[in-house]
Coordinates of C-alpha atoms in Angstrom, one line a residue:
X1 CA 15.1 11.8 40.7
X2 CA 12.3 10.2 41.6
X3 CA 9.7 9.0 38.7
X4 CA 6.2 11.7 39.2
X5 CA 3.4 10.3 40.4
X6 CA 1.5 13.0 38.8
X7 CA -2.6 11.7 39.0
X8 CA -2.9 12.6 35.2
X9 CA -1.4 9.6 34.0
X10 CA -3.7 6.4 34.1
X11 CA -0.6 3.9 33.9
X12 CA 1.1 3.2 36.5
X13 CA 4.5 4.9 37.0
X14 CA 7.6 2.8 35.8
X15 CA 11.5 3.4 36.6
X16 CA 13.3 5.1 34.6
X17 CA 17.1 5.8 34.7
X18 CA 18.4 9.4 36.8
X19 CA 18.6 12.3 34.6
X20 CA 17.0 15.8 33.8
X21 CA 13.3 16.0 34.9
X22 CA 10.7 14.4 33.3
X23 CA 7.7 15.5 31.5
X24 CA 4.4 15.6 32.6
X25 CA 1.5 16.0 31.3
X26 CA -0.5 18.9 32.2
X27 CA -3.6 18.7 34.6
X28 CA -6.8 17.6 33.1
X29 CA -9.5 20.1 32.4
X30 CA -7.5 22.7 30.9
X31 CA -9.1 24.9 28.3
X32 CA -10.8 22.7 26.0
X33 CA -13.0 25.2 24.6
X34 CA -10.6 27.4 24.3
X35 CA -8.4 25.4 22.1
X36 CA -11.7 24.7 19.9
X37 CA -12.5 28.0 20.0
X38 CA -8.4 28.5 18.6
X39 CA -8.6 25.8 16.0
X40 CA -12.3 26.9 15.0
X41 CA -10.9 30.9 14.1
X42 CA -7.8 29.5 12.8
X43 CA -10.1 27.3 10.4
X44 CA -12.3 30.7 9.4
X45 CA -9.3 32.8 8.3
X46 CA -8.5 30.0 5.9
X47 CA -11.9 30.3 4.4
X48 CA -10.8 32.9 1.8
X49 CA -7.8 31.0 1.0
X50 CA -9.1 27.2 1.0
X51 CA -13.0 27.5 1.1
X52 CA -13.3 29.0 -2.2
X53 CA -15.5 28.6 -5.4
X54 CA -13.7 25.7 -6.7
X55 CA -14.0 21.8 -6.0
X56 CA -11.8 19.8 -5.4
X57 CA -14.3 16.6 -5.9
X58 CA -16.6 15.5 -8.6
X59 CA -19.2 14.0 -6.2
X60 CA -19.1 17.8 -4.5
X61 CA -20.8 19.2 -7.7
X62 CA -23.8 16.8 -7.5
X63 CA -24.4 18.1 -3.4
X64 CA -23.8 21.7 -4.6
X65 CA -26.1 20.5 -8.1
X66 CA -29.1 19.7 -5.6
X67 CA -29.2 22.3 -3.2
X68 CA -29.2 24.9 -5.6
X69 CA -32.6 23.1 -7.2
X70 CA -33.7 23.3 -3.9
X71 CA -33.0 26.4 -3.1
X72 CA -34.4 27.8 -6.6
X73 CA -37.9 26.3 -5.3
X74 CA -37.4 23.9 -8.1
X75 CA -37.7 20.6 -6.6
X76 CA -35.4 17.4 -6.6
X77 CA -35.9 16.9 -10.2
X78 CA -33.1 19.0 -13.1
X79 CA -35.3 18.4 -16.5
X80 CA -33.5 16.8 -18.6
X81 CA -32.5 19.6 -21.6
X82 CA -32.9 17.2 -25.0
X83 CA -35.0 14.4 -24.3
X84 CA -35.8 14.1 -28.0
X85 CA -32.2 13.4 -28.1
X86 CA -31.9 11.0 -25.6
X87 CA -35.9 9.9 -24.6
X88 CA -34.2 7.0 -22.0
X89 CA -32.2 9.8 -20.0
X90 CA -28.8 7.6 -20.1
X91 CA -27.2 10.4 -21.6
X92 CA -28.1 12.7 -18.4
X93 CA -25.2 15.2 -18.0
X94 CA -25.0 14.9 -13.9
X95 CA -23.3 11.1 -13.6
X96 CA -24.8 8.8 -11.1
X97 CA -28.3 10.8 -11.0
X98 CA -31.9 9.5 -10.2
X99 CA -34.7 9.2 -12.3
X100 CA -37.3 11.8 -10.7
X101 CA -41.1 11.4 -11.9
X102 CA -43.3 13.8 -13.6
X103 CA -46.8 14.9 -14.0
X104 CA -46.7 15.2 -17.2
X105 CA -44.2 12.1 -18.1
X106 CA -41.0 14.8 -18.9
X107 CA -37.6 13.7 -18.3
X108 CA -36.1 15.0 -15.7
X109 CA -33.4 13.7 -12.4
X110 CA -32.2 13.9 -9.2
X111 CA -28.7 14.7 -8.8
X112 CA -28.0 13.8 -5.4
X113 CA -30.6 11.3 -4.2
X114 CA -29.0 8.8 -1.9
X115 CA -29.0 10.8 0.7
X116 CA -31.5 13.8 0.6
X117 CA -31.0 14.6 4.4
X118 CA -27.3 16.2 3.0
X119 CA -28.8 18.7 0.2
X120 CA -31.9 19.7 2.6
X121 CA -28.7 20.9 5.5
X122 CA -27.2 22.6 2.5
X123 CA -30.0 24.8 1.6
X124 CA -30.0 27.2 4.1
X125 CA -26.3 27.8 3.3
X126 CA -26.7 27.9 -0.1
X127 CA -29.2 30.9 0.6
X128 CA -26.3 32.5 2.5
X129 CA -23.3 32.7 0.7
X130 CA -23.5 29.7 -2.1
X131 CA -21.3 27.4 -2.1
X132 CA -18.5 29.2 0.3
X133 CA -21.0 28.8 2.4
X134 CA -22.2 25.7 2.1
X135 CA -18.2 24.3 2.8
X136 CA -18.7 26.2 6.1
X137 CA -20.7 22.9 7.1
X138 CA -17.7 20.8 6.4
X139 CA -15.4 23.8 8.4
X140 CA -18.2 23.3 11.3
X141 CA -18.0 19.1 11.6
X142 CA -13.9 19.4 11.6
X143 CA -14.7 22.1 14.5
X144 CA -16.9 19.4 15.9
X145 CA -15.1 16.3 15.5
X146 CA -11.9 18.1 17.1
X147 CA -14.0 19.4 20.1
X148 CA -15.3 15.0 20.6
X149 CA -11.4 13.8 20.0
X150 CA -10.7 16.1 22.8
X151 CA -13.7 15.3 25.3
X152 CA -12.4 11.2 24.2
X153 CA -8.9 12.3 25.1
X154 CA -9.4 13.4 28.5
X155 CA -10.6 9.7 29.6
X156 CA -7.4 8.3 28.2
X157 CA -4.8 10.8 28.8
X158 CA -6.3 14.0 30.7
X159 CA -4.6 17.1 30.2
X160 CA -3.9 16.5 26.3
X161 CA -7.3 17.5 25.4
X162 CA -5.5 20.7 23.7
X163 CA -3.5 18.5 21.7
X164 CA -5.8 16.1 20.3
X165 CA -8.1 19.1 19.5
X166 CA -5.2 21.0 17.1
X167 CA -4.3 16.9 16.0
X168 CA -7.9 16.3 14.5
X169 CA -8.2 19.7 13.4
X170 CA -4.6 20.1 11.3
X171 CA -2.8 17.0 11.3
X172 CA -5.4 14.3 9.9
X173 CA -7.0 14.1 6.5
X174 CA -10.0 16.1 8.6
X175 CA -8.0 19.5 7.6
X176 CA -8.3 18.7 4.2
X177 CA -11.9 17.5 3.9
X178 CA -12.9 20.6 5.7
X179 CA -13.3 22.6 2.2
X180 CA -15.0 19.7 0.6
X181 CA -18.4 19.6 0.4
X182 CA -19.4 15.5 0.8
X183 CA -19.8 16.1 4.5
X184 CA -17.3 13.7 5.6
X185 CA -16.5 16.0 8.4
X186 CA -19.8 16.2 9.5
X187 CA -20.2 12.5 9.8
X188 CA -16.9 11.8 11.5
X189 CA -18.2 14.7 14.7
X190 CA -21.7 12.7 14.5
X191 CA -20.1 8.9 14.6
X192 CA -17.5 11.1 17.3
X193 CA -20.7 12.2 19.3
X194 CA -22.2 8.9 19.4
X195 CA -18.8 6.8 20.5
X196 CA -18.6 9.5 22.9
X197 CA -22.5 9.0 24.5
X198 CA -21.9 5.2 24.3
X199 CA -18.8 5.9 26.7
X200 CA -20.7 8.3 28.8
X201 CA -23.3 6.3 29.5
X202 CA -21.3 3.9 30.6
X203 CA -19.3 6.8 33.1
X204 CA -22.7 8.1 34.1
X205 CA -25.3 5.1 33.8
X206 CA -27.4 7.9 32.4
X207 CA -30.2 7.7 29.7
X208 CA -29.5 11.2 28.6
X209 CA -26.0 9.6 27.3
X210 CA -27.5 6.7 25.3
X211 CA -30.1 9.5 23.7
X212 CA -27.1 11.3 22.4
X213 CA -25.3 8.2 21.6
X214 CA -28.3 7.5 19.0
X215 CA -29.5 10.7 17.7
X216 CA -25.9 11.1 16.8
X217 CA -25.9 8.0 14.8
X218 CA -29.3 8.5 13.0
X219 CA -27.5 11.5 11.5
X220 CA -24.6 10.2 10.3
X221 CA -26.4 7.5 8.6
X222 CA -28.4 10.0 7.0
X223 CA -25.6 11.9 5.8
X224 CA -22.7 8.9 4.8
X225 CA -23.0 5.2 3.0
X226 CA -20.0 4.2 5.7
X227 CA -21.5 5.6 8.9
X228 CA -24.0 2.0 8.4
X229 CA -20.3 0.5 9.1
X230 CA -19.2 2.3 11.8
X231 CA -22.4 1.8 13.7
X232 CA -22.5 -1.6 13.1
X233 CA -18.7 -1.8 14.2
X234 CA -19.3 1.0 17.3
X235 CA -22.8 -1.7 18.3
X236 CA -20.6 -5.1 18.0
X237 CA -17.5 -3.7 20.0
X238 CA -19.3 -2.1 22.7
X239 CA -21.4 -5.1 23.5
X240 CA -18.6 -7.6 23.2
X241 CA -16.5 -5.6 25.7
X242 CA -19.2 -4.5 27.7
X243 CA -20.4 -8.2 28.7
X244 CA -16.6 -9.3 29.0
X245 CA -16.7 -6.7 31.4
X246 CA -19.4 -6.7 32.9
X247 CA -20.6 -3.2 31.8
X248 CA -24.2 -3.7 31.5
X249 CA -24.7 0.3 30.2
X250 CA -21.8 0.0 27.5
X251 CA -23.5 -3.3 26.4
X252 CA -26.8 -1.4 26.5
X253 CA -25.3 1.4 24.2
X254 CA -24.2 -0.7 21.9
X255 CA -27.5 -2.4 21.2
X256 CA -28.6 1.7 21.0
X257 CA -26.4 2.1 18.4
X258 CA -27.5 -0.6 16.2
X259 CA -30.9 0.5 16.8
X260 CA -30.4 3.3 15.8
X261 CA -28.1 2.6 13.0
X262 CA -31.0 0.7 11.2
X263 CA -33.8 3.3 11.7
X264 CA -31.5 5.9 10.4
X265 CA -30.9 3.3 7.3
X266 CA -34.4 2.9 7.0
X267 CA -35.5 6.5 7.5
X268 CA -32.6 7.2 4.7
X269 CA -34.2 4.8 2.4
X270 CA -37.6 6.3 2.4
X271 CA -36.5 9.4 2.0
X272 CA -34.3 8.9 -1.0
X273 CA -37.9 6.8 -1.9
X274 CA -40.2 9.5 -2.1
X275 CA -37.8 12.1 -3.8
X276 CA -37.6 9.3 -6.9
X277 CA -40.6 7.6 -6.6
X278 CA -39.2 4.4 -4.9
X279 CA -35.8 3.7 -7.4
X280 CA -33.4 5.2 -5.4
X281 CA -30.7 2.1 -5.0
X282 CA -29.2 0.7 -2.2
X283 CA -26.1 0.8 -0.4
X284 CA -23.6 -1.8 -2.0
X285 CA -20.4 -3.0 -2.0
X286 CA -18.2 -1.6 -4.6
X287 CA -16.2 -4.4 -6.0
X288 CA -16.9 -2.8 -9.4
X289 CA -14.9 -4.7 -12.4
X290 CA -12.3 -6.7 -10.6
X291 CA -12.4 -10.0 -8.2
X292 CA -13.6 -9.7 -4.9
X293 CA -10.1 -10.3 -3.3
X294 CA -7.9 -8.1 -5.9
X295 CA -10.7 -5.5 -5.6
X296 CA -9.8 -5.7 -1.7
X297 CA -6.4 -5.8 -2.4
X298 CA -5.8 -2.6 -4.8
X299 CA -7.9 -0.8 -2.9
X300 CA -6.5 -1.4 0.4
X301 CA -3.0 -0.4 -1.0
X302 CA -4.6 2.6 -2.4
X303 CA -6.5 3.8 0.2
X304 CA -4.0 3.2 2.7
X305 CA -0.3 3.1 1.7
X306 CA -0.2 4.6 -1.6
X307 CA 1.5 8.3 -1.1
X308 CA 0.4 9.9 -5.2
X309 CA -1.9 8.8 -8.2
X310 CA 1.3 9.3 -11.0
X311 CA 4.3 7.4 -10.9
X312 CA 7.1 7.3 -8.1
X313 CA 9.0 10.0 -8.0
X314 CA 11.3 12.2 -5.3
X315 CA 7.6 13.8 -3.6
X316 CA 6.7 10.2 -2.4
X317 CA 10.0 9.0 -1.8
X318 CA 10.5 12.1 0.3
X319 CA 6.9 11.5 2.1
X320 CA 7.5 7.7 2.5
X321 CA 11.1 9.0 4.5
X322 CA 8.8 11.2 6.4
X323 CA 6.5 8.4 7.6
X324 CA 9.2 6.1 8.2
X325 CA 11.4 7.9 9.6
X326 CA 8.5 9.7 12.2
X327 CA 7.5 6.1 12.8
X328 CA 10.9 5.1 13.3
X329 CA 11.8 7.6 15.9
X330 CA 8.8 6.6 18.2
X331 CA 10.1 2.7 18.1
X332 CA 13.4 3.7 18.9
X333 CA 11.9 6.0 22.1
X334 CA 9.4 3.1 23.1
X335 CA 12.0 0.1 23.3
X336 CA 15.3 2.2 23.5
X337 CA 14.4 5.5 25.4
X338 CA 18.0 5.7 26.5
X339 CA 19.4 5.8 22.7
X340 CA 18.9 9.9 22.3
X341 CA 21.1 10.0 19.4
X342 CA 18.9 7.5 17.2
X343 CA 15.6 9.4 18.2
X344 CA 17.6 12.6 17.1
X345 CA 18.9 11.3 13.5
X346 CA 15.1 9.9 12.9
X347 CA 13.5 12.8 14.0
X348 CA 15.6 15.0 11.8
X349 CA 15.2 13.3 8.6
X350 CA 11.6 12.8 9.0
X351 CA 11.1 16.5 9.4
X352 CA 13.2 17.7 7.2
X353 CA 11.6 15.3 4.7
X354 CA 8.5 16.2 5.3
X355 CA 9.7 20.1 4.6
X356 CA 10.6 19.3 1.3
X357 CA 7.8 17.1 0.5
X358 CA 5.7 19.6 1.3
X359 CA 7.3 22.0 -0.6
X360 CA 7.4 20.0 -3.8
X361 CA 4.8 20.0 -6.4
X362 CA 1.4 19.5 -4.3
X363 CA 0.1 16.1 -5.6
X364 CA -2.9 14.7 -4.0
X365 CA -2.3 11.6 -1.8
X366 CA -4.7 8.7 -1.4
X367 CA -3.3 6.5 1.3
X368 CA -4.4 7.7 4.6
X369 CA -1.4 6.2 6.5
X370 CA 0.9 8.2 4.0
X371 CA -1.5 11.5 3.9
X372 CA -1.3 11.9 7.9
X373 CA 1.9 10.9 9.1
X374 CA 2.1 12.3 12.4
X375 CA -1.4 10.3 13.2
X376 CA 0.8 7.1 11.9
X377 CA 3.4 7.6 14.0
X378 CA 1.5 7.9 16.7
X379 CA -0.1 4.6 15.8
X380 CA 3.0 3.0 16.3
X381 CA 3.0 3.5 19.3
X382 CA 0.1 2.2 20.5
X383 CA 0.3 -1.0 23.1
X384 CA -1.5 -3.5 25.1
X385 CA -0.3 -0.6 27.7
X386 CA -2.2 1.8 26.3
X387 CA -5.1 -0.4 25.6
X388 CA -5.8 -1.2 28.8
X389 CA -8.9 1.1 29.3
X390 CA -12.2 0.9 28.6
X391 CA -12.8 3.6 26.2
X392 CA -8.8 2.7 24.5
X393 CA -10.7 -0.2 24.1
X394 CA -13.8 0.6 22.2
X395 CA -11.9 3.0 20.7
X396 CA -9.6 0.8 19.3
X397 CA -12.1 -2.5 18.5
X398 CA -14.7 0.0 17.2
X399 CA -11.8 1.7 14.5
X400 CA -10.3 -2.1 13.9
X401 CA -14.1 -3.0 13.1
X402 CA -14.7 -0.2 10.7
X403 CA -11.6 -0.5 9.2
X404 CA -12.2 -3.9 8.2
X405 CA -16.1 -2.9 7.0
X406 CA -14.7 -0.1 4.6
X407 CA -12.0 -2.7 3.1
X408 CA -14.1 -5.1 2.2
X409 CA -16.9 -2.8 0.6
X410 CA -15.1 0.1 -0.6
X411 CA -14.3 0.0 -4.4
X412 CA -11.4 -1.3 -6.0
X413 CA -10.4 2.5 -6.8
X414 CA -10.8 3.5 -3.1
X415 CA -12.7 7.2 -3.3
X416 CA -11.6 7.9 -7.0
X417 CA -10.1 11.7 -6.2
X418 CA -9.3 11.6 -2.3
X419 CA -6.8 12.9 0.3
X420 CA -6.0 10.1 2.8
X421 CA -8.7 7.5 1.9
X422 CA -12.0 9.4 2.5
X423 CA -13.9 5.9 3.5
X424 CA -12.2 5.6 7.0
X425 CA -12.6 9.9 7.8
X426 CA -15.3 9.0 10.2
X427 CA -12.8 7.0 12.3
X428 CA -10.1 10.1 12.9
X429 CA -11.3 11.6 16.0
X430 CA -11.2 8.3 17.7
X431 CA -7.7 7.1 16.2
X432 CA -5.9 10.6 17.2
X433 CA -6.8 9.8 21.2
X434 CA -5.5 6.6 20.9
X435 CA -2.1 7.5 19.4
X436 CA -2.2 10.3 21.9
X437 CA -2.2 8.0 25.0
X438 CA -0.1 5.8 23.8
X439 CA 2.8 9.1 22.7
X440 CA 2.1 10.1 26.4
X441 CA 2.7 6.5 27.8
X442 CA 6.1 6.8 25.4
X443 CA 6.9 10.5 26.7
X444 CA 7.2 9.3 30.2
X445 CA 10.1 7.4 29.7
X446 CA 11.9 10.3 28.0
X447 CA 14.8 12.4 29.1
X448 CA 14.3 16.1 28.0
X449 CA 17.0 16.1 25.6
X450 CA 15.1 12.9 24.0
X451 CA 11.8 14.0 24.3
X452 CA 12.6 17.9 22.8
X453 CA 13.7 16.4 19.0
X454 CA 10.5 14.3 19.2
X455 CA 8.3 16.6 20.5
X456 CA 9.8 19.1 17.5
X457 CA 9.3 16.5 14.7
X458 CA 5.8 16.1 15.0
X459 CA 5.2 19.3 15.0
X460 CA 7.3 20.0 11.8
X461 CA 5.6 17.1 10.5
X462 CA 1.9 17.8 11.3
X463 CA 2.3 21.3 9.7
X464 CA 4.0 20.7 6.4
X465 CA 1.2 17.5 6.5
X466 CA -1.0 20.7 6.5
X467 CA 0.8 22.6 4.2
X468 CA 1.1 19.6 1.8
X469 CA -2.8 19.2 1.9
X470 CA -3.7 23.1 1.4
X471 CA -1.6 23.5 -1.4
X472 CA -2.6 20.0 -2.8
X473 CA -6.5 21.3 -2.4
X474 CA -5.8 24.4 -4.0
X475 CA -4.0 23.1 -7.2
X476 CA -7.0 20.3 -7.7
X477 CA -9.3 23.0 -7.5
X478 CA -8.1 25.7 -10.2
X479 CA -7.3 22.4 -12.1
X480 CA -10.9 21.7 -12.0
X481 CA -12.0 25.3 -12.3
X482 CA -9.4 25.8 -15.6
X483 CA -11.8 22.7 -17.5
X484 CA -15.0 24.6 -16.6
X485 CA -13.6 27.8 -17.6
X486 CA -11.9 26.4 -20.3
X487 CA -16.1 24.8 -21.8
X488 CA -17.0 28.2 -21.1
X489 CA -15.0 30.4 -23.2
X490 CA -15.4 27.9 -25.8
X491 CA -19.4 28.0 -25.9
X492 CA -18.6 32.1 -25.9
X493 CA -17.5 31.8 -29.4
X494 CA -20.6 29.4 -30.5
X495 CA -24.0 30.0 -31.1
X496 CA -26.5 27.5 -28.8
X497 CA -24.0 24.9 -28.6
X498 CA -24.4 21.4 -26.9
X499 CA -22.1 21.0 -24.3
X500 CA -20.8 17.4 -24.8
X501 CA -18.4 15.1 -22.2
X502 CA -17.2 11.8 -22.5
X503 CA -16.7 11.3 -18.7
X504 CA -18.8 12.0 -15.6
X505 CA -16.5 14.6 -14.2
X506 CA -16.6 17.1 -16.3
X507 CA -20.4 18.5 -15.8
X508 CA -20.3 17.4 -12.5
X509 CA -17.4 20.5 -11.7
X510 CA -19.3 22.6 -14.4
X511 CA -22.6 22.1 -11.9
X512 CA -23.2 25.6 -12.2
X513 CA -23.6 26.0 -16.1
X514 CA -25.8 22.7 -16.1
X515 CA -28.4 23.4 -13.9
X516 CA -28.3 27.4 -15.6
X517 CA -30.2 25.1 -18.3
X518 CA -27.5 24.3 -21.1
X519 CA -27.7 21.6 -23.3
X520 CA -25.6 19.5 -22.0
X521 CA -25.0 15.6 -22.3
X522 CA -22.9 12.9 -21.3
X523 CA -21.5 10.8 -23.9
X524 CA -18.8 8.0 -23.3
X525 CA -16.3 7.9 -26.3
X526 CA -18.3 4.6 -27.3
X527 CA -21.1 7.2 -28.1
X528 CA -19.8 9.8 -29.4
X529 CA -20.0 8.9 -33.2
X530 CA -23.5 8.2 -33.6
X531 CA -25.1 11.0 -30.8
X532 CA -22.7 13.0 -32.9
X533 CA -24.0 12.2 -36.2
X534 CA -27.2 13.4 -35.2
X535 CA -26.6 16.9 -33.6
X536 CA -25.4 17.7 -36.9
X537 CA -28.0 16.7 -39.0
X538 CA -29.8 19.4 -36.5
X539 CA -27.0 22.0 -37.2
X540 CA -25.7 22.5 -33.6
X541 CA -22.5 23.9 -32.6
X542 CA -20.5 21.5 -30.5
X543 CA -18.2 22.0 -27.2
X544 CA -16.4 18.6 -26.8
X545 CA -14.7 18.1 -23.3
X546 CA -12.9 15.1 -23.2
X547 CA -10.0 13.7 -21.4
X548 CA -9.7 11.0 -24.4
X549 CA -9.0 13.7 -27.4
X550 CA -7.3 11.2 -29.5
X551 CA -10.0 9.6 -29.8
X552 CA -12.5 11.5 -29.8
X553 CA -11.2 14.1 -32.1
X554 CA -11.7 11.3 -35.6
X555 CA -15.7 11.7 -34.7
X556 CA -15.6 15.2 -35.2
X557 CA -15.6 15.0 -38.8
X558 CA -17.9 17.0 -40.9
X559 CA -17.2 20.1 -37.7
X560 CA -15.6 23.0 -38.0
X561 CA -13.3 23.5 -35.1
X562 CA -12.6 26.8 -34.0
X563 CA -10.5 25.3 -30.6
X564 CA -8.9 22.1 -29.3
X565 CA -6.8 23.3 -26.4
X566 CA -5.7 20.8 -23.7
X567 CA -6.6 22.3 -20.4
X568 CA -3.7 24.0 -18.5
X569 CA -2.3 23.0 -15.2
X570 CA -1.6 19.8 -15.9
X571 CA -5.5 18.8 -16.1
X572 CA -6.0 15.4 -18.6
X573 CA -8.3 17.6 -20.0
X574 CA -9.0 18.9 -23.6
X575 CA -11.6 21.2 -24.5
X576 CA -12.7 21.1 -28.4
X577 CA -14.7 24.0 -29.7
X578 CA -16.7 22.7 -33.2
X579 CA -18.7 24.7 -35.5
X580 CA -22.1 22.9 -37.0
X581 CA -21.5 22.5 -41.1

């Protein structure tokens, strides 16, 4: 049997043992739009199930609160409900809010001023259908990112555009990010469009492609901090590859991206200053309370390799086993394609472990390479041969520099509640094409009896990963929603209470109550005793939301406790209803 010389294979054919028919990819240009539409339909069907009224991340509450203020024509600033008690605004309920000047000198703060373009973008969606409609922007971002990945794969593995669409939309953290209101999917779509624009400019030598790249890059920087890092990474890579390979348009594209990144950064700062009166702050490295090197190591382990936030258990071990076994199957297929038994064994272990993990406790997985096992195994196939094209070098170089920049600047605690290292999400539409092209090269050397179990394992692991992510998303939203409901129930039993939280997450989860005009304060546990004395003197009832109940209860002496229940569903929060003496 001769080896196929299909024009869809960019690399030269290689000799393989004779045997049954080998796999060949379909011809290029095959119905990309149809598959994008199919992914869109699937995600939209899932909106009632996954795109509900709950929040996965506290950051979502800040964006939603700011959008609601704009939608109700209340401007950027939320008035402080208790200025007499907190004249400096240190205990404003919504964490990380930015002070906003008032003509009358009153206290007000913007819940989300660091990227003003984002709540402006969300406002018409809020008008259309509230939080669920706002979340549709994230769904649209994933669809656009998947389409961009398909167009990038067309340049590396023609005929597999459809696979890139479904892999990006279902087998990466962008699937979970589709239901989270923090602009990760929009940022990923825009930086992928910028990358595609640079590559198209190199191919076509048309300025229009550079305009597309520049506009997309400005848009990304207006939405996400890490887009600035991505823009620099793409610019450096494009200039380097362009100069090295004497590709003038590619190098020019890098310069355009760098200029667009700087413009986006400056415009974003100007907009934030307009909102806050010049006190918006700037993007800084998230070193936090650890040493620099220690923080980099801790952050890398957490956001790349950690299977859960809890102690290592059976679900974590199954997930790690699934990732390792699938990657092992790829390595065997790459180095010993004739070892059909070994490929089958690794593939079976990967599939069984993935299914077992998907139906166990739906914990959140912070590590990118653990949360996306199919992508991780695909990247294990990347070799010098698969990086032989200009497009592959641009994608690989940009991703590597971007990952390094994120690792150097992120918090030691990562994204603090995330599915798959959320600060790396922007590079996912670039990583998927690299993985698919590398797997294509591996597949061309396999007999059908070796390829079938490998493909089946990838399919099972990818679908199990999506199921696992969806269950974890719903579980987190239910736990966070229980905190909000517990606060509302306790407040209903009291007379005009002040709601006090000892940590910033609860008010952000309960953003609708805060924006509606309730009396809320954010009081760290060390400030609680003094402020409770003042509130008790005013005769105010209290609802205390705390993740440190043992430390908080002794400070409530003098109040009558009417309820004191830990929030159900595994939440760390306790809500305590207190009637004033």
